[in-house]
PDB file of C-alpha atoms in Angstrom:
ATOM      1  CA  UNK A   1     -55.025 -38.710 -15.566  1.00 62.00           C
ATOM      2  CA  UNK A   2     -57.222 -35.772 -16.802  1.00 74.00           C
ATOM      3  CA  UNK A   3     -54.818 -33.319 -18.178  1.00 82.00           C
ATOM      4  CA  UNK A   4     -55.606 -29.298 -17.874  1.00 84.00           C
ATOM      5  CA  UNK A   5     -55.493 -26.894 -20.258  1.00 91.00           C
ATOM      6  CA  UNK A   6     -52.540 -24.093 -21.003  1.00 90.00           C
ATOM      7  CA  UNK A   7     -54.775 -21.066 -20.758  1.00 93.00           C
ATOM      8  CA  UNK A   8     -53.795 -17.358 -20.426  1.00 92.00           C
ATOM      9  CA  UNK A   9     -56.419 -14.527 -20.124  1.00 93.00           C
ATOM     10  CA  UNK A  10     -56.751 -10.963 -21.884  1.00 89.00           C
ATOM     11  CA  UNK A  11     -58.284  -7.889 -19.930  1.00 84.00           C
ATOM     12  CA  UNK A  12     -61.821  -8.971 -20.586  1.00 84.00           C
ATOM     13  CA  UNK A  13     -61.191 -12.549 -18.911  1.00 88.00           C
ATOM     14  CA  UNK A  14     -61.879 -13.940 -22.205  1.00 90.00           C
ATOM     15  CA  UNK A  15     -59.305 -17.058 -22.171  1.00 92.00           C
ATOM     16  CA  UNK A  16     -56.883 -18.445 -24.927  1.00 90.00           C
ATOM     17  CA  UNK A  17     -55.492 -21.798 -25.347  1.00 93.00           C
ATOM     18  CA  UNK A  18     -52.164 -21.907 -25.865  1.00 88.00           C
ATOM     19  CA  UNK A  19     -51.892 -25.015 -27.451  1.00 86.00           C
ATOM     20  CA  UNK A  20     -53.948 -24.708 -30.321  1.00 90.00           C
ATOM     21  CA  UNK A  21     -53.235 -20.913 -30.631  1.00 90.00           C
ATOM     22  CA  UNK A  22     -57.615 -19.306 -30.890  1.00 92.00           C
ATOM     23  CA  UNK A  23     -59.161 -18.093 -27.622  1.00 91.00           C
ATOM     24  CA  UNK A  24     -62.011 -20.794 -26.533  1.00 91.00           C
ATOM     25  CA  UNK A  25     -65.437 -18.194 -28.215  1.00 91.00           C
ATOM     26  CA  UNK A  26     -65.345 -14.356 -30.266  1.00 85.00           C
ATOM     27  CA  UNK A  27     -63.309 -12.057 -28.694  1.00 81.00           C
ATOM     28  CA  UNK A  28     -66.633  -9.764 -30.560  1.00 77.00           C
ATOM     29  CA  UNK A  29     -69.369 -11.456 -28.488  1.00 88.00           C
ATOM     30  CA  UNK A  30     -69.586 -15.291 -27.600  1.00 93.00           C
ATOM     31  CA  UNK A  31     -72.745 -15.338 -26.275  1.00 96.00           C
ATOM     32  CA  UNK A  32     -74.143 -14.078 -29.242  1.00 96.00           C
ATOM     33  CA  UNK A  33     -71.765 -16.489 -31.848  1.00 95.00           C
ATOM     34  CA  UNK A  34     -72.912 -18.861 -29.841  1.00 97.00           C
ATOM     35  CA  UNK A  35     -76.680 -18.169 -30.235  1.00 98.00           C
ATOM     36  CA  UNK A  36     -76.508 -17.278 -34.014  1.00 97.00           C
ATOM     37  CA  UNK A  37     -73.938 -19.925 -35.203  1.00 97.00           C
ATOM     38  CA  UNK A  38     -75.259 -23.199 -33.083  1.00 98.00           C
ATOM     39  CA  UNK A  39     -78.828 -22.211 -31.806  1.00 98.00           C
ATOM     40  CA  UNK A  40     -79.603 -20.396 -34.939  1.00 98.00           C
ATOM     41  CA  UNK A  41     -77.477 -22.329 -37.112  1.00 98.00           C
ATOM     42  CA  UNK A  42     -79.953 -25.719 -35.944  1.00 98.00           C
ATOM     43  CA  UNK A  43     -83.209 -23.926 -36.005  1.00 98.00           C
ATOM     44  CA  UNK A  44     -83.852 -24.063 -32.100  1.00 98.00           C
ATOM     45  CA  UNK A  45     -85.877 -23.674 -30.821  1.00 98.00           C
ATOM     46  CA  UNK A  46     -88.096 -24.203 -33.746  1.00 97.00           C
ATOM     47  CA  UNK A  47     -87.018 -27.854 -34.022  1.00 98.00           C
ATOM     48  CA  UNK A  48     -88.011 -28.640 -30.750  1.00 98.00           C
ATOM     49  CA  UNK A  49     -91.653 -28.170 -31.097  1.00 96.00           C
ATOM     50  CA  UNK A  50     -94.258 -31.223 -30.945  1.00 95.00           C
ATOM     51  CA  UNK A  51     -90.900 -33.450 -29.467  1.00 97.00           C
ATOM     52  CA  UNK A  52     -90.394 -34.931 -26.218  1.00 97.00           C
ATOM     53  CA  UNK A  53     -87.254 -35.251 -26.481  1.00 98.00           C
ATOM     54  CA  UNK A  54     -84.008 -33.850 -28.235  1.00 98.00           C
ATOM     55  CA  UNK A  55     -80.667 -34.954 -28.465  1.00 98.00           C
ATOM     56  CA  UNK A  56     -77.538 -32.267 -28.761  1.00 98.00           C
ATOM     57  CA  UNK A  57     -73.678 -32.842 -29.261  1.00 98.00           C
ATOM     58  CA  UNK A  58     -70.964 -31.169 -29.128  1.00 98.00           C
ATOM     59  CA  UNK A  59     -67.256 -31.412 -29.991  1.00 97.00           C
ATOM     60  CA  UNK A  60     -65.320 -29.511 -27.452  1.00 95.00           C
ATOM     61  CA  UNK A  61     -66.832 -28.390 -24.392  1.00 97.00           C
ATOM     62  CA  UNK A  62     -64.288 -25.519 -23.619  1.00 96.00           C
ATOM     63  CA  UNK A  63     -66.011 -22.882 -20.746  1.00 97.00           C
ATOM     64  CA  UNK A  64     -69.561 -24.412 -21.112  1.00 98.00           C
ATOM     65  CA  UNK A  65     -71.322 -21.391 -22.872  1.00 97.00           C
ATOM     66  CA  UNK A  66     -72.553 -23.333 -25.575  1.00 98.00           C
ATOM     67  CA  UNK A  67     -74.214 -25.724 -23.122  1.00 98.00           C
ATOM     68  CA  UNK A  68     -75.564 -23.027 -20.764  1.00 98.00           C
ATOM     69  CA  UNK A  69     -76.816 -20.958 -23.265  1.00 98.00           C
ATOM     70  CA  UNK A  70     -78.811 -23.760 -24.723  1.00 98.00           C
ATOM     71  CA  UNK A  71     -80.057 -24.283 -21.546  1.00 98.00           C
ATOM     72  CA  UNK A  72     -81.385 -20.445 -21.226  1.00 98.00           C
ATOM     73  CA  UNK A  73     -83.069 -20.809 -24.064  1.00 98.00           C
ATOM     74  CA  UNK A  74     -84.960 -23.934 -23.206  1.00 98.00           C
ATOM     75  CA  UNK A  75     -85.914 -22.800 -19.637  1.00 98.00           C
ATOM     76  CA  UNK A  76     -87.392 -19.654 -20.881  1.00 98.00           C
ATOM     77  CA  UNK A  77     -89.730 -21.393 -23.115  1.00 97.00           C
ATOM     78  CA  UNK A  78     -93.077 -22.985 -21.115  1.00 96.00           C
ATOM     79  CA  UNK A  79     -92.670 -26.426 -19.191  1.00 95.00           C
ATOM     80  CA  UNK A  80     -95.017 -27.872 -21.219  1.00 94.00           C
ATOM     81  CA  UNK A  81     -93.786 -27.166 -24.183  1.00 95.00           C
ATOM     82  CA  UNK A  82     -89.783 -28.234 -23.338  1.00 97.00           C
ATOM     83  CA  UNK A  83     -88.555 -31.374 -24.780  1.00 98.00           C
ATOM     84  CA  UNK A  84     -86.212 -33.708 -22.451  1.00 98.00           C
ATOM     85  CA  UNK A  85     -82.890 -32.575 -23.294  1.00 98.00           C
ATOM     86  CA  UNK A  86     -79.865 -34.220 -23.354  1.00 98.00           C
ATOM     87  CA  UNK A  87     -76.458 -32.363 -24.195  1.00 98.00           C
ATOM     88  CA  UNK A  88     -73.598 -34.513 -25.238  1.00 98.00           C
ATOM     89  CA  UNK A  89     -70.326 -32.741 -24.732  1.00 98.00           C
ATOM     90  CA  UNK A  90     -66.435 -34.293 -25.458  1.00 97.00           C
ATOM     91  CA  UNK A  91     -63.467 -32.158 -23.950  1.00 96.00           C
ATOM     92  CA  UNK A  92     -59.717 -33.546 -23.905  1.00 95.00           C
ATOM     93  CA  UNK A  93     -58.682 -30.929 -21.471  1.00 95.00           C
ATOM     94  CA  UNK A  94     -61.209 -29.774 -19.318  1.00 97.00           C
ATOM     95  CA  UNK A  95     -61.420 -26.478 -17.099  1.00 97.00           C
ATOM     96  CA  UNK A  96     -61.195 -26.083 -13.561  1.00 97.00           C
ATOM     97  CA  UNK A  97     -64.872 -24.656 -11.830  1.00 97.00           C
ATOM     98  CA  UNK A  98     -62.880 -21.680 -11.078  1.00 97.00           C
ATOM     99  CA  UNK A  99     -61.799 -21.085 -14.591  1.00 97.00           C
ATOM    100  CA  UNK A 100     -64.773 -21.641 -16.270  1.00 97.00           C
ATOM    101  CA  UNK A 101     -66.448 -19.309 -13.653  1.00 97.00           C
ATOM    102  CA  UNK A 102     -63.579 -16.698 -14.884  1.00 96.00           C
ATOM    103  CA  UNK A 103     -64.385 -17.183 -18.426  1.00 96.00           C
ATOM    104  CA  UNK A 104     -68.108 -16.835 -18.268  1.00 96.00           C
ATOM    105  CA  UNK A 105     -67.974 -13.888 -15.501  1.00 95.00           C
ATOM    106  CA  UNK A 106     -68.695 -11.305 -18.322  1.00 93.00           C
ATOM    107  CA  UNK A 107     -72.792 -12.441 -18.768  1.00 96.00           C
ATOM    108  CA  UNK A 108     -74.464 -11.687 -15.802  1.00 96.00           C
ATOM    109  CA  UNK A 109     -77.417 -13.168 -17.335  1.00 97.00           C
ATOM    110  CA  UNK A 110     -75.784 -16.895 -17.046  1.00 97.00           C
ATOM    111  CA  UNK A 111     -75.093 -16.147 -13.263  1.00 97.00           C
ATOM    112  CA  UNK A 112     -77.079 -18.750 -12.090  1.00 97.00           C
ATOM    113  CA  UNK A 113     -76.686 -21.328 -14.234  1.00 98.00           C
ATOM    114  CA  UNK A 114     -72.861 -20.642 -14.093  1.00 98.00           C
ATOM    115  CA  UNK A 115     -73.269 -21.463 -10.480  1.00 98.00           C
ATOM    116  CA  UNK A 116     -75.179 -24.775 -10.932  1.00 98.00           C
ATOM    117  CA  UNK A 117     -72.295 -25.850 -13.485  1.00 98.00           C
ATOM    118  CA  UNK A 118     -69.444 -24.906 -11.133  1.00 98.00           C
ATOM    119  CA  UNK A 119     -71.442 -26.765  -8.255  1.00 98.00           C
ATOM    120  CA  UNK A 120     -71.819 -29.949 -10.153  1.00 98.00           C
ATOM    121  CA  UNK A 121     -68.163 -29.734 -12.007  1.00 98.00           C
ATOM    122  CA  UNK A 122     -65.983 -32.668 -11.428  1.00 96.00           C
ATOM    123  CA  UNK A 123     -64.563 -33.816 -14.434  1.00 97.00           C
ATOM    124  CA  UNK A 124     -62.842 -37.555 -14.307  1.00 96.00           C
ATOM    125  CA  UNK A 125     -61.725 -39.154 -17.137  1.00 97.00           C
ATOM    126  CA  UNK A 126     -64.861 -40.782 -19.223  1.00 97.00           C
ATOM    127  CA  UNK A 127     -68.479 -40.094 -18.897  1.00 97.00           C
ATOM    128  CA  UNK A 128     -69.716 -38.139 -16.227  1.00 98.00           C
ATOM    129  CA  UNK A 129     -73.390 -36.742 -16.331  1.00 98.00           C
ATOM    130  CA  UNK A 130     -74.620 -34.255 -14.404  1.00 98.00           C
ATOM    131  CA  UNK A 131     -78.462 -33.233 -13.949  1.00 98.00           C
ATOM    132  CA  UNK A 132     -79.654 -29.674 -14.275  1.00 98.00           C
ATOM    133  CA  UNK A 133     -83.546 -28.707 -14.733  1.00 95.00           C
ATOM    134  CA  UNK A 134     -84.492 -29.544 -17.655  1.00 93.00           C
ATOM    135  CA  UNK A 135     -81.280 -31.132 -19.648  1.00 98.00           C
ATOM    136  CA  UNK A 136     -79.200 -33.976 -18.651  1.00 98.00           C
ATOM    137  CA  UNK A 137     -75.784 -33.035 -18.908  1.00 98.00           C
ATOM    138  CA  UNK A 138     -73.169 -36.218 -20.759  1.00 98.00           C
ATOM    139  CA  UNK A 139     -69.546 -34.666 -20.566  1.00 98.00           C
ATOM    140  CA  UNK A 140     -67.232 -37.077 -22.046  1.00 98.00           C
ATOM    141  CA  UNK A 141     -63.363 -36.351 -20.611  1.00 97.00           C
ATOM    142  CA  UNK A 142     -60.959 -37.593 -23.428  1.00 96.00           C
ATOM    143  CA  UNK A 143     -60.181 -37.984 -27.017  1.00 95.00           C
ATOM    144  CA  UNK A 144     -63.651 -37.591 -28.795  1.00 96.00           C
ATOM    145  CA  UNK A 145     -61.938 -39.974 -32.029  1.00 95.00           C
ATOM    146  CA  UNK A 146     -62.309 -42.788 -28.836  1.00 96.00           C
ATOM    147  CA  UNK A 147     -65.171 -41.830 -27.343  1.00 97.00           C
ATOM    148  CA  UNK A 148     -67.831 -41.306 -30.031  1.00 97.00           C
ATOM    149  CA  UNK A 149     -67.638 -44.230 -32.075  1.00 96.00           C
ATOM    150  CA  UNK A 150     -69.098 -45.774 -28.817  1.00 94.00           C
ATOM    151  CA  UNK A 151     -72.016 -43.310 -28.273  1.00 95.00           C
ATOM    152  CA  UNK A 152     -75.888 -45.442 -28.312  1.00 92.00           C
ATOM    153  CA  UNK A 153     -78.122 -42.441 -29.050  1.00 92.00           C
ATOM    154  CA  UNK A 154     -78.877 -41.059 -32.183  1.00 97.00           C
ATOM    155  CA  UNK A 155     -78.071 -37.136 -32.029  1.00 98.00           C
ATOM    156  CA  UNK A 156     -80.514 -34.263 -33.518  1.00 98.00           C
ATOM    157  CA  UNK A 157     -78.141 -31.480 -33.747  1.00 98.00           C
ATOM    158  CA  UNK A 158     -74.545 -30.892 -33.651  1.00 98.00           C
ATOM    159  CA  UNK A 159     -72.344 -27.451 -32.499  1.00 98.00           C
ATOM    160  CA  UNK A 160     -69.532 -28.297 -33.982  1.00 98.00           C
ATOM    161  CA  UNK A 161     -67.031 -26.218 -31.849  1.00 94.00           C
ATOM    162  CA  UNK A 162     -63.530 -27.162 -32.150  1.00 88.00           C
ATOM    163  CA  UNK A 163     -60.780 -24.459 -32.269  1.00 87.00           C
ATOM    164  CA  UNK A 164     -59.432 -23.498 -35.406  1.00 90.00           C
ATOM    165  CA  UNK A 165     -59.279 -26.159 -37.687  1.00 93.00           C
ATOM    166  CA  UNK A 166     -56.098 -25.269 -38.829  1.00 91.00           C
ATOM    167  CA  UNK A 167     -54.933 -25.587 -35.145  1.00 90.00           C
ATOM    168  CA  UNK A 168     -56.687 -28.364 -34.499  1.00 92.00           C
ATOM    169  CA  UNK A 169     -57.467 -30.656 -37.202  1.00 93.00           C
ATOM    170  CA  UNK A 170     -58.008 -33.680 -35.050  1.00 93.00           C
ATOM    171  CA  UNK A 171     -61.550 -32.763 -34.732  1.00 94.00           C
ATOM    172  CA  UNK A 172     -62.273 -31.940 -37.980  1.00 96.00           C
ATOM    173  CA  UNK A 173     -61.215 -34.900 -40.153  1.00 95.00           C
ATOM    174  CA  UNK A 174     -62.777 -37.012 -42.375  1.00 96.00           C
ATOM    175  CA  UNK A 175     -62.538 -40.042 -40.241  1.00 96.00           C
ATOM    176  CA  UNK A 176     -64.215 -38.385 -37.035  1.00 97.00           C
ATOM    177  CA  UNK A 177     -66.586 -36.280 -39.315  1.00 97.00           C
ATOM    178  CA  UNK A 178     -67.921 -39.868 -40.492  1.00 97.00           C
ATOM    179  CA  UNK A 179     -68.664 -40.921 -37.136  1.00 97.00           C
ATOM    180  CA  UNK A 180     -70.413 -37.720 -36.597  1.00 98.00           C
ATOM    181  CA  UNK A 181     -72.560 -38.508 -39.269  1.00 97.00           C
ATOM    182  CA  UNK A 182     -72.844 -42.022 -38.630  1.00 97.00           C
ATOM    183  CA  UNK A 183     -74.784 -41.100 -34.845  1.00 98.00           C
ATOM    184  CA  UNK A 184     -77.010 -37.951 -36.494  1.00 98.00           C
ATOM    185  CA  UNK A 185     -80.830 -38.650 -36.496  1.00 97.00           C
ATOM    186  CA  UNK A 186     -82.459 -39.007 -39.938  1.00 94.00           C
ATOM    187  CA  UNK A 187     -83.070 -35.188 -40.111  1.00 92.00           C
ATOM    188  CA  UNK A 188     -79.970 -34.394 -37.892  1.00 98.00           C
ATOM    189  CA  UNK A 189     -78.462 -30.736 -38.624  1.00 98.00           C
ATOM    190  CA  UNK A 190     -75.041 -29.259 -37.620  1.00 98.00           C
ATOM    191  CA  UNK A 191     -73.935 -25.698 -37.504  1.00 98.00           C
ATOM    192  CA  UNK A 192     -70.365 -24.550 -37.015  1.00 97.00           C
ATOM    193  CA  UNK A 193     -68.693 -21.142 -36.900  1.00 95.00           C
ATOM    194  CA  UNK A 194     -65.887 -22.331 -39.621  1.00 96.00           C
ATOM    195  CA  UNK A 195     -66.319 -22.468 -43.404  1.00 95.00           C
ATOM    196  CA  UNK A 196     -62.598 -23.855 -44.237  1.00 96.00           C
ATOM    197  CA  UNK A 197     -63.072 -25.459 -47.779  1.00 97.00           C
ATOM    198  CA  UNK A 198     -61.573 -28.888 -46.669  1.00 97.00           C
ATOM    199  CA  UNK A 199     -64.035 -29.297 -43.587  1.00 97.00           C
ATOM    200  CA  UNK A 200     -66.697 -28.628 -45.790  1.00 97.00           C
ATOM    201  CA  UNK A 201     -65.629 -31.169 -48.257  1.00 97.00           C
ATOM    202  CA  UNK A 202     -65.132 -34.003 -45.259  1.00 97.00           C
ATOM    203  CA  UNK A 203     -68.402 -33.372 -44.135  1.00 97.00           C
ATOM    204  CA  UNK A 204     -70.124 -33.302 -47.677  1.00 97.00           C
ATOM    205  CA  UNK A 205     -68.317 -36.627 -48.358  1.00 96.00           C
ATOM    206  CA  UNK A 206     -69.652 -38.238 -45.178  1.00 96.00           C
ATOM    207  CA  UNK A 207     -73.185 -37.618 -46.107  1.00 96.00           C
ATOM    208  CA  UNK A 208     -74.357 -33.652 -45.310  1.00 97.00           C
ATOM    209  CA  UNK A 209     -76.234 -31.365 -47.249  1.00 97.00           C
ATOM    210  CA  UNK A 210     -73.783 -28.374 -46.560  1.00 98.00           C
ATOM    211  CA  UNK A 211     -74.397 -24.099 -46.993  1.00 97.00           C
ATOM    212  CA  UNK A 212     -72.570 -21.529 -46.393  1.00 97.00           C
ATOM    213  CA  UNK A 213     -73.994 -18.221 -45.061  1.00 97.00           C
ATOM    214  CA  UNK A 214     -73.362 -15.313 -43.507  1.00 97.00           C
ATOM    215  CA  UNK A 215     -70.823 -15.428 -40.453  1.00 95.00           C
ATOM    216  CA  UNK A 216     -71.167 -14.164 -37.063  1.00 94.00           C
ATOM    217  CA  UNK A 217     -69.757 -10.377 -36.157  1.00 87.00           C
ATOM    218  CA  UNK A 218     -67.244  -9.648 -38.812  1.00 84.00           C
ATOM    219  CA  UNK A 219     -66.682 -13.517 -40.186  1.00 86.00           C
ATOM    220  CA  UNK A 220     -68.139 -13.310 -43.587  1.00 91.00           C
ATOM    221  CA  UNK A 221     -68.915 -17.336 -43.765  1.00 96.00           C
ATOM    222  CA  UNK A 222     -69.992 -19.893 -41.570  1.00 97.00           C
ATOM    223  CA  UNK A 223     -71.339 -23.497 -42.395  1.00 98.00           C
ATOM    224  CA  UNK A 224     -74.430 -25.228 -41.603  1.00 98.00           C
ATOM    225  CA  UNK A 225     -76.014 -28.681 -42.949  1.00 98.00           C
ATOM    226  CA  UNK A 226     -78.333 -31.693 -42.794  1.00 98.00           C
ATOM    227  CA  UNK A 227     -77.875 -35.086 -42.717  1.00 97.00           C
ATOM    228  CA  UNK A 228     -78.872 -37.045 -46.158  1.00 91.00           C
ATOM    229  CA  UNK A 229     -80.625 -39.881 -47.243  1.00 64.00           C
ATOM    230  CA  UNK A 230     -76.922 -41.266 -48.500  1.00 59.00           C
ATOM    231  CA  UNK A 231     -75.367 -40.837 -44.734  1.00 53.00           C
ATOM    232  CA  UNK A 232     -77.217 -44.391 -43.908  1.00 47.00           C
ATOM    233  CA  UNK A 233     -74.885 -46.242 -46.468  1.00 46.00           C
ATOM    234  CA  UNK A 234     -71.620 -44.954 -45.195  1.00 51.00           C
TER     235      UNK A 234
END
């Protein structure tokens, strides 16, 4: 059975998961940590120009901002010049439509695509895809240590979004960071808002070219990388 999250809300709706003790994006802005640490972080959409088609994944889905505010971006490029998207998303406890509707209700400017989500949102435990315009939509409902190992598709670009590490270091260790970089394309990048030493260090070992720079807001670091030649031989 899909289990819920524990969530309780400030004044400005923004929510906070009890059990791993960090609110689910920056209490300072998460549309724009989400657009500077993960679309910025990968180089979208510069990356997506000359491709047909792009491959995104993310650990921990959480209120969907990271996915819908990918999806701005692509639909306010030209059709012609979109690649086929599809967003790969793991969540162990996801949201109801009405909560995630509460959570995003502060950016008007994801209104409509809010909507679409809410419309389309019914989790069940596994893989459940959903179609939007322009991105197909692979929301994997469980433990992403299970699930990923058995993902086909080679992914382009990671958000690697899990709460705080030291929280929640499930999604952060070595073992699941190899499997990350076991799926990434050959010029696969991540980006992440953390820049904990020991993350950085699991995902060096695994096979990523890893930098810190400047954080979002008033974080000083955050991390981003690439996938290296060694990352084959893991």
């Amino acid at each position: 059975m899909t289990e819920r999250p524990k969530l309780e809300w400030d004044d400005a709706n923004v929510p906070y998961a009890s059990q791993f003790g960090d609110t689910y994006y920056s209490k300072g802005g998460g549309l724009g940590e989400t657009r500077y640490v993960f679309l910025q972080g990968n180089k979208l959409p510069e990356r997506w120009k000359g491709r047909s088609s792009f491959t995104i994944a993310e650990l921990g889905f959480g209120t969907g901002l990271n996915f819908l505010t990918t999806l701005q971006l692509l639909l306010s490029l030209p059709v012609e010049v979109r690649p086929e998207l599809t967003f790969i998303s793991f969540e162990l406890y996801p949201m109801s439509g009405e909560e995630i509707g509460k959570a995003l209700s502060q950016w008007p400017e994801l209104e409509g695509l809010t909507a679409r989500l809410i419309e389309a949102w019914k989790p069940k435990d596994g893989w459940n895809e959903m179609t939007f315009e322009g991105a197909r939509l692979l929301l994997g409902v469980g433990d992403a240590r299970e699930m990923l190992p058995g993902l086909s598709r080679p992914v382009d670009a990671w958000f690697l979004d899990g709460f705080n590490p030291a929280r929640n270091p499930e999604l952060w260790c070595k073992d699941l960071m190899c499997c990350v970089a076991k799926k990434t394309a050959e010029d696969g990048t991540f980006g992440t808002y953390t820049a904990a030493g020991w993350v950085r260090r699991n995902l060096q070992a695994v096979g990523f070219d890893v930098r810190r720079i400047k954080g979002f807001g008033r974080k000083r670091q955050m991390m981003v990388g690439q996938k290296t030649a060694t990352t084959s031989s893991l």
